Coordinates of C-alpha atoms in Angstrom, one line a residue:
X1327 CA 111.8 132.3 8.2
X1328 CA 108.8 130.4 6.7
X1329 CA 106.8 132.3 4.7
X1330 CA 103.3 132.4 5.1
X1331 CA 100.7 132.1 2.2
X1332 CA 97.0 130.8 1.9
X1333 CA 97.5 127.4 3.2
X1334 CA 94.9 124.3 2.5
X1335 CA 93.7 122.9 5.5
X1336 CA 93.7 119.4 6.1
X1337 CA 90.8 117.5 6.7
X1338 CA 90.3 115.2 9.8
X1339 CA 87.0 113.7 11.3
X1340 CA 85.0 114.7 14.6
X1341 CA 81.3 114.0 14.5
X1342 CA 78.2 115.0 17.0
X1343 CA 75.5 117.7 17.4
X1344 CA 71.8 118.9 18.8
X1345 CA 70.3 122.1 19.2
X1346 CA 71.5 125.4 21.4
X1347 CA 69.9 125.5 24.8
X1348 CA 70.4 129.3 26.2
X1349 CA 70.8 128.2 29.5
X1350 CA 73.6 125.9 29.5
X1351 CA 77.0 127.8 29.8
X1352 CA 79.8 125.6 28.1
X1353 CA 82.6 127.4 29.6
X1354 CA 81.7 125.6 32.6
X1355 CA 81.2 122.1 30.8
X1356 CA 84.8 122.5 29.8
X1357 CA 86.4 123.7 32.8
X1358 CA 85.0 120.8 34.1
X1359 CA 86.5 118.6 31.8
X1360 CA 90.2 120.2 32.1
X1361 CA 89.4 119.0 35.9
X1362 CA 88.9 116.0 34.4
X1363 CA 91.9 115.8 32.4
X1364 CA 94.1 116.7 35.6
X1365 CA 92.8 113.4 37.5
X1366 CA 93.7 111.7 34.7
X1367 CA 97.4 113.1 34.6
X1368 CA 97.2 112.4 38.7
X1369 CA 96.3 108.7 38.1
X1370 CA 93.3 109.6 39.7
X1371 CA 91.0 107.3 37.2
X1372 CA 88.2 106.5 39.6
X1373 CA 87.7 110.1 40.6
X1374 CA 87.9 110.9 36.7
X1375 CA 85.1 108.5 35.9
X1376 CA 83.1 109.8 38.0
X1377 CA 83.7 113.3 37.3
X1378 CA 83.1 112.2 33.9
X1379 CA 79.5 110.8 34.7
X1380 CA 78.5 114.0 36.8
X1381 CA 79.0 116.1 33.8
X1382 CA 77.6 114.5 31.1
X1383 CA 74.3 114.4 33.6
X1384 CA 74.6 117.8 33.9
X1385 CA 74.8 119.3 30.1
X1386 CA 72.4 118.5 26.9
X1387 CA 74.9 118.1 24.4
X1388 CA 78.0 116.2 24.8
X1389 CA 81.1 116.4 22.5
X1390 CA 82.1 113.3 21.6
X1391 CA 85.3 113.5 22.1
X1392 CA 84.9 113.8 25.7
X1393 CA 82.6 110.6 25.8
X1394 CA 85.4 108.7 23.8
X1395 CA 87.8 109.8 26.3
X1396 CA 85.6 108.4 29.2
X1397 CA 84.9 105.3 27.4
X1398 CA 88.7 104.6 26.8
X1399 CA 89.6 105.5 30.7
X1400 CA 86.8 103.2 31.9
X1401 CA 88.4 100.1 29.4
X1402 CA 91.5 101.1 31.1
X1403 CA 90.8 101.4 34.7
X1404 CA 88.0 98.0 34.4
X1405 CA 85.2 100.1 35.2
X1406 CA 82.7 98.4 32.7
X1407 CA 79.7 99.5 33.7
X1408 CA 80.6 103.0 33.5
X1409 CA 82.4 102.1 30.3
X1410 CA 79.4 100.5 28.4
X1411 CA 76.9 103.3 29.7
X1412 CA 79.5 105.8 28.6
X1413 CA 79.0 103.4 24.7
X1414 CA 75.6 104.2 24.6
X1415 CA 76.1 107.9 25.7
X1416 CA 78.6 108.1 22.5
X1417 CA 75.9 106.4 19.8
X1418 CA 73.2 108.9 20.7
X1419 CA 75.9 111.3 20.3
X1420 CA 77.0 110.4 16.6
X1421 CA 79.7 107.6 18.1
X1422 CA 79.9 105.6 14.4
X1423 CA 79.9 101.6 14.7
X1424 CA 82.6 101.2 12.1
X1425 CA 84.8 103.7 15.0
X1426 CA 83.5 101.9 17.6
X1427 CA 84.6 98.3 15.8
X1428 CA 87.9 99.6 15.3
X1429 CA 88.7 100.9 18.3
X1430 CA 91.3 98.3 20.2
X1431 CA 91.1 100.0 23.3
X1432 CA 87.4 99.0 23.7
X1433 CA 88.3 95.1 23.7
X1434 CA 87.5 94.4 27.6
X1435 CA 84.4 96.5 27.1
X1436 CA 83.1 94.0 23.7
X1437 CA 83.8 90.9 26.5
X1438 CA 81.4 91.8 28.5
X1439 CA 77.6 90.0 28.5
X1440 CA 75.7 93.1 28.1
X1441 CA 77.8 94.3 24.8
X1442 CA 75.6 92.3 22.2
X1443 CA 72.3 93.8 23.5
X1444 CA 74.1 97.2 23.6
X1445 CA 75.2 96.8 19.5
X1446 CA 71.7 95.3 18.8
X1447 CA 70.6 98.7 20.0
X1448 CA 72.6 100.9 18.0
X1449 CA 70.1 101.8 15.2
X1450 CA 67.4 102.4 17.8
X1451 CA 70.2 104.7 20.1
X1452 CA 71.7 106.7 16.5
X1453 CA 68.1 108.0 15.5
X1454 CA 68.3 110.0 18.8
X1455 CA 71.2 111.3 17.2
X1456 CA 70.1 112.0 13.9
X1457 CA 67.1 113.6 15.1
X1458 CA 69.0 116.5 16.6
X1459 CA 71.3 117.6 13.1
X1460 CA 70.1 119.9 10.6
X1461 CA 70.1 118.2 7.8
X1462 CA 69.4 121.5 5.1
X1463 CA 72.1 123.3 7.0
X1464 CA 75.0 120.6 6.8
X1465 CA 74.4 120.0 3.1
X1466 CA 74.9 124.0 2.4
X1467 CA 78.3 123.8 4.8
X1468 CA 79.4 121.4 2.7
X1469 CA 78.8 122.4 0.2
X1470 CA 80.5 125.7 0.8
X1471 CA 83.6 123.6 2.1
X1472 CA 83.8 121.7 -0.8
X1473 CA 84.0 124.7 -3.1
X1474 CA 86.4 126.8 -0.5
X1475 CA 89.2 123.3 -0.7
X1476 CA 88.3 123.7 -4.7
X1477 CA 89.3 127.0 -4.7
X1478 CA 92.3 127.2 -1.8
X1479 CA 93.9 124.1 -3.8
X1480 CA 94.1 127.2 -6.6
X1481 CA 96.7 128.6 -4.1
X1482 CA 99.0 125.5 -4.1
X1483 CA 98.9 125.6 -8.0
X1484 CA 100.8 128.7 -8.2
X1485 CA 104.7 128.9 -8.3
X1486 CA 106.1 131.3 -6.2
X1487 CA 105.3 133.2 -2.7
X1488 CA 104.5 136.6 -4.6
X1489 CA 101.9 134.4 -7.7
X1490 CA 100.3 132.5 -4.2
X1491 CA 100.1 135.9 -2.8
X1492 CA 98.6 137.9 -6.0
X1493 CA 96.3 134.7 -6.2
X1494 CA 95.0 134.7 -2.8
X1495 CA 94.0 138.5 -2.9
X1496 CA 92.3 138.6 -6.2
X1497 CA 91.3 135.4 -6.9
X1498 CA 90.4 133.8 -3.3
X1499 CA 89.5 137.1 -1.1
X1500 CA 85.9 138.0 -3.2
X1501 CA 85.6 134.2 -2.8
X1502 CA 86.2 134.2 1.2
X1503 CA 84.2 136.9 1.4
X1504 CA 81.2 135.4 -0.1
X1505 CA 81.8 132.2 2.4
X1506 CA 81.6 134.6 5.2
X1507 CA 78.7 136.9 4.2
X1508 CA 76.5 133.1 3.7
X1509 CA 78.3 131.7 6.9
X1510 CA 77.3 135.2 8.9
X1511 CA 73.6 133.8 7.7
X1512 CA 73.6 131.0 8.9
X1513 CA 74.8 131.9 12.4
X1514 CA 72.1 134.3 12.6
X1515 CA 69.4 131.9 12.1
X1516 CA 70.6 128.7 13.4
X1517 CA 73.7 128.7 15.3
X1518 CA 77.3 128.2 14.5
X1519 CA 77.2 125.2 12.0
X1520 CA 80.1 122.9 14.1
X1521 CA 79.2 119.3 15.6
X1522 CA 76.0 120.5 17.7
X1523 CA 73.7 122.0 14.6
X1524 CA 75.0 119.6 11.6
X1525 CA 77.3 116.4 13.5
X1526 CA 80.6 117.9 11.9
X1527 CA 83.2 120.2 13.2
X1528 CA 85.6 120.6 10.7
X1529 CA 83.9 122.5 7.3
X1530 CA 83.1 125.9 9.1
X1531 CA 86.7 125.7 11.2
X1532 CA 88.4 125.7 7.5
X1533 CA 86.0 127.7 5.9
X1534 CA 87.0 130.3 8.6
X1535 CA 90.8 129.7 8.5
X1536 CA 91.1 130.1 5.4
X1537 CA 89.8 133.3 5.6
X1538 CA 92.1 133.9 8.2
X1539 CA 95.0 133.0 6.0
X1540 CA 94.7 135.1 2.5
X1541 CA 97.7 137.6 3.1
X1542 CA 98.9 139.6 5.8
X1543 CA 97.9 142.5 3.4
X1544 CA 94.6 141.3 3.3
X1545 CA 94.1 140.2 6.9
X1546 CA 95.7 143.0 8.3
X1547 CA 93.0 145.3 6.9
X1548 CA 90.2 142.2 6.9
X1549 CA 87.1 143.8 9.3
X1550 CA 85.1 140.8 8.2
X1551 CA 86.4 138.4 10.3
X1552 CA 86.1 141.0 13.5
X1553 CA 82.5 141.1 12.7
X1554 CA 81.9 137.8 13.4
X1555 CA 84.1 137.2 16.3
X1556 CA 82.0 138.3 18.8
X1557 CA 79.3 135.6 18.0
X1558 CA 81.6 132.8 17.3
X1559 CA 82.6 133.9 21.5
X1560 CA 78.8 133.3 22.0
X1561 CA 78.5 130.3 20.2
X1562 CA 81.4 129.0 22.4
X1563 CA 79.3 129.5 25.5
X1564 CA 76.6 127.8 24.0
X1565 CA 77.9 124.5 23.1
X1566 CA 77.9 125.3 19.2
X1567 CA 81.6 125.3 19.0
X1568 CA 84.5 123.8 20.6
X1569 CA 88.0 125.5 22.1
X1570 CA 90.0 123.6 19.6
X1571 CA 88.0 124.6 16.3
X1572 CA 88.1 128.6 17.5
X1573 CA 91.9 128.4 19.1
X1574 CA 92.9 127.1 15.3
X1575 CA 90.7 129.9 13.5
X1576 CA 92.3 132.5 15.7
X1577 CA 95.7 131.0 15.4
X1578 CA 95.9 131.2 11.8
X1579 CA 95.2 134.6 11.8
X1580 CA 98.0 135.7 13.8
X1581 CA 100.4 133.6 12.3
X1582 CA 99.2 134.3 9.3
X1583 CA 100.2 138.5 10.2
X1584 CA 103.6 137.5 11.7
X1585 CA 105.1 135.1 9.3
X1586 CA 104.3 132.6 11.6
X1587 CA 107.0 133.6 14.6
X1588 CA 103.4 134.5 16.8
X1589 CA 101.2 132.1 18.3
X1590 CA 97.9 133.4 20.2
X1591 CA 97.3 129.3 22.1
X1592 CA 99.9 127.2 20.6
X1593 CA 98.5 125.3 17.6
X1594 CA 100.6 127.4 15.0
X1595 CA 103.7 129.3 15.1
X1596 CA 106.5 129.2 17.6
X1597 CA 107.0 129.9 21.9
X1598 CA 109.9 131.2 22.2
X1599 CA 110.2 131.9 25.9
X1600 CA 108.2 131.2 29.3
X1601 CA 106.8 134.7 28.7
X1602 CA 104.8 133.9 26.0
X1603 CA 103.9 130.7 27.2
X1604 CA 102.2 132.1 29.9
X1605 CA 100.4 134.7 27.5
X1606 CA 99.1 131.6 25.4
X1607 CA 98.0 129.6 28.6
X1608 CA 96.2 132.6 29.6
X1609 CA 94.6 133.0 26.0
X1610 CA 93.8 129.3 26.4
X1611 CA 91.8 129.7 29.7
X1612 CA 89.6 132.5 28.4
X1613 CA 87.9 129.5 26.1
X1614 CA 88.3 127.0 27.9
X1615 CA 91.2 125.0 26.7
X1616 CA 93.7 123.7 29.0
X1617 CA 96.9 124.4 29.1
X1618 CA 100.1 123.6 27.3
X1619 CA 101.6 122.1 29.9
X1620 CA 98.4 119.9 31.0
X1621 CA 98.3 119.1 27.1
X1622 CA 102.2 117.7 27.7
X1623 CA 101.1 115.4 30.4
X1624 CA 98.3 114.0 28.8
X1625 CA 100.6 112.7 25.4
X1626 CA 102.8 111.0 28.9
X1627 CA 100.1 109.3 30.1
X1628 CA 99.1 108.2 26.3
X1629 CA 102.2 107.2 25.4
X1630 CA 102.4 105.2 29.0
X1631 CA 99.1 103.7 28.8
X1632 CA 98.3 103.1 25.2
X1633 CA 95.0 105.5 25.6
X1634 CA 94.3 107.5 23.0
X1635 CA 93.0 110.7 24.9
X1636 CA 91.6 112.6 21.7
X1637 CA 93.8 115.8 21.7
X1638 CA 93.7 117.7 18.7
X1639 CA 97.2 116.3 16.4
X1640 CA 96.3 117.5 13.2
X1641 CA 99.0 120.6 13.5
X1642 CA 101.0 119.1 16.3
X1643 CA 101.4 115.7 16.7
X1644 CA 103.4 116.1 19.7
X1645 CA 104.1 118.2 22.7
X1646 CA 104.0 121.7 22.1
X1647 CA 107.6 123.4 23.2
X1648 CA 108.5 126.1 24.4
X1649 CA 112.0 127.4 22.5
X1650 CA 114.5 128.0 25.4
X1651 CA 113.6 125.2 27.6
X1652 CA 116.3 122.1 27.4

């Protein structure tokens, strides 16, 4: 049985952001890009384009990820013109020049005539980008993440499930708590701090999951966390966090209280039957994140067509299983 203990969370990338607009129910944004997502297992590609290009007409805010994966599907299927327009979509949406350089898949895109006067335009296309983060806001995030790795790494230091333990509830609780109470704050004023408000999705996801990881004597009791659940739901409807970031935070925590044999949507701990599985598909459709099975036949169609379709690998780099299937 693995044992669970306050874990350091990795740190990845994902960039993008701009300001809540009440109106604008993101539930519906990403349903529409699960639709998406099923063309794309279909072979559909046209239709998925242009599924593609009616949402992001529809919404304010864009996650990038969903622009790169419309970018890459445009290079594939030699749709150019939807492929550059989808470009300049992802530069006024935080899409970096160094990523966009570096990105193979893009090649038949950078042979085109109008890609020079589409890169000659990039500093004119980020500002629109830059003009929608909150600059004060993602300096105190990260400033809070860089002191909550500081003090999980205290965790890893200690030899011994019972001294990680003992650390993690006297040492790193008052800590987390702290996080939480200034996080809380933030949230309140401004919105969840993810890539909409401050262009990064990744500090307030660990900040959180750590909390969610102390101890199963802690988190079992922990009302903190409950508090704030309910307006991390909102900020989900409002574009201010994705289904990944919140299906991790919420996955920790029951994995964290059951050694890590429960999983509430398949990120961490185990699926042991077709039961479950359809429990966790269930949990995934309430936030909009498709399902495991969907998920499966994407990583086919990567592997088949060399596109890299931007699911979250950080905790599983391949398919998710279920334990009793062959």
């Amino acid at each position: 049985m693995k044992k669970f203990s306050l874990t350091l969370v990795l740190i990845g990338h994902f960039l993008v952001s701009t300001k809540s607009n009440a109106q604008e129910n993101y539930m519906n944004y990403h349903s529409k890009v699960i639709e998406c997502e099923e063309l794309i297992v279909e072979g559909k590609y046209t239709s998925a384009i242009n599924k593609f290009d009616s949402l992001f007409n529809q919404f304010n805010f864009l996650f990038l990820r969903d622009i790169k994966v419309a970018t890459e599907l445009s290079a594939y299927d030699n749709d150019y013109k939807s492929g550059l327009n989808f470009v300049r979509l992802g530069i006024k949406a935080g899409w970096s020049l160094e990523s966009i350089n570096k990105n193979k898949n893009l090649q038949s895109l950078r042979e085109q005539p109008e890609w020079a006067k589409l890169m000659s335009a990039y500093d004119s296309l980020h500002k629109t980008y830059l003009s929608k983060i909150n600059f004060q806001v993602k300096e105190q995030v990260h400033e809070m993440f860089k002191k909550d790795q500081k003090k999980a790494f205290g965790a890893l230091l200690r030899i011994g499930q019972k001294a990680k333990r003992r650390y993690s509830q006297k040492k790193f609780a008052p800590h987390s708590e702290q996080q939480l109470e200034k996080l809380e704050q933030i949230l309140n004023e401004y919105g969840y701090p993810g890539e909409r408000l401050i262009g990064n999705n990744l500090w307030g996801s660990v900040i959180l999951s750590h909390h969610n990881s102390i101890s199963v004597k802690y988190n079992s009791k922990d009302t903190i966390y409950a508090q704030l659940k309910p307006k991390l739901l909102n900020a989900l409807k409002q574009g201010e966090i994705s289904p990944y970031e919140l299906a991790q935070i919420e996955d920790w925590r029951i994995a964290g209280l059951h050694d890590h044999e429960l999983t509430s949507y398949g990120f961490l701990g185990a699926i042991p039957d077709d039961t479950v599985l359809e429990t966790v598909n269930k949990n995934r459709a309430n936030i909009g994140l498709r399902s495991i099975d969907l998920r499966n036949e994407l990583i086919d169609v990567e592997n088949e067509t060399g596109m890299d379709l931007h699911l979250p690998k950080g905790w599983r780099n391949g398919k998710i299983t279920v334990a009793n299937r062959p």
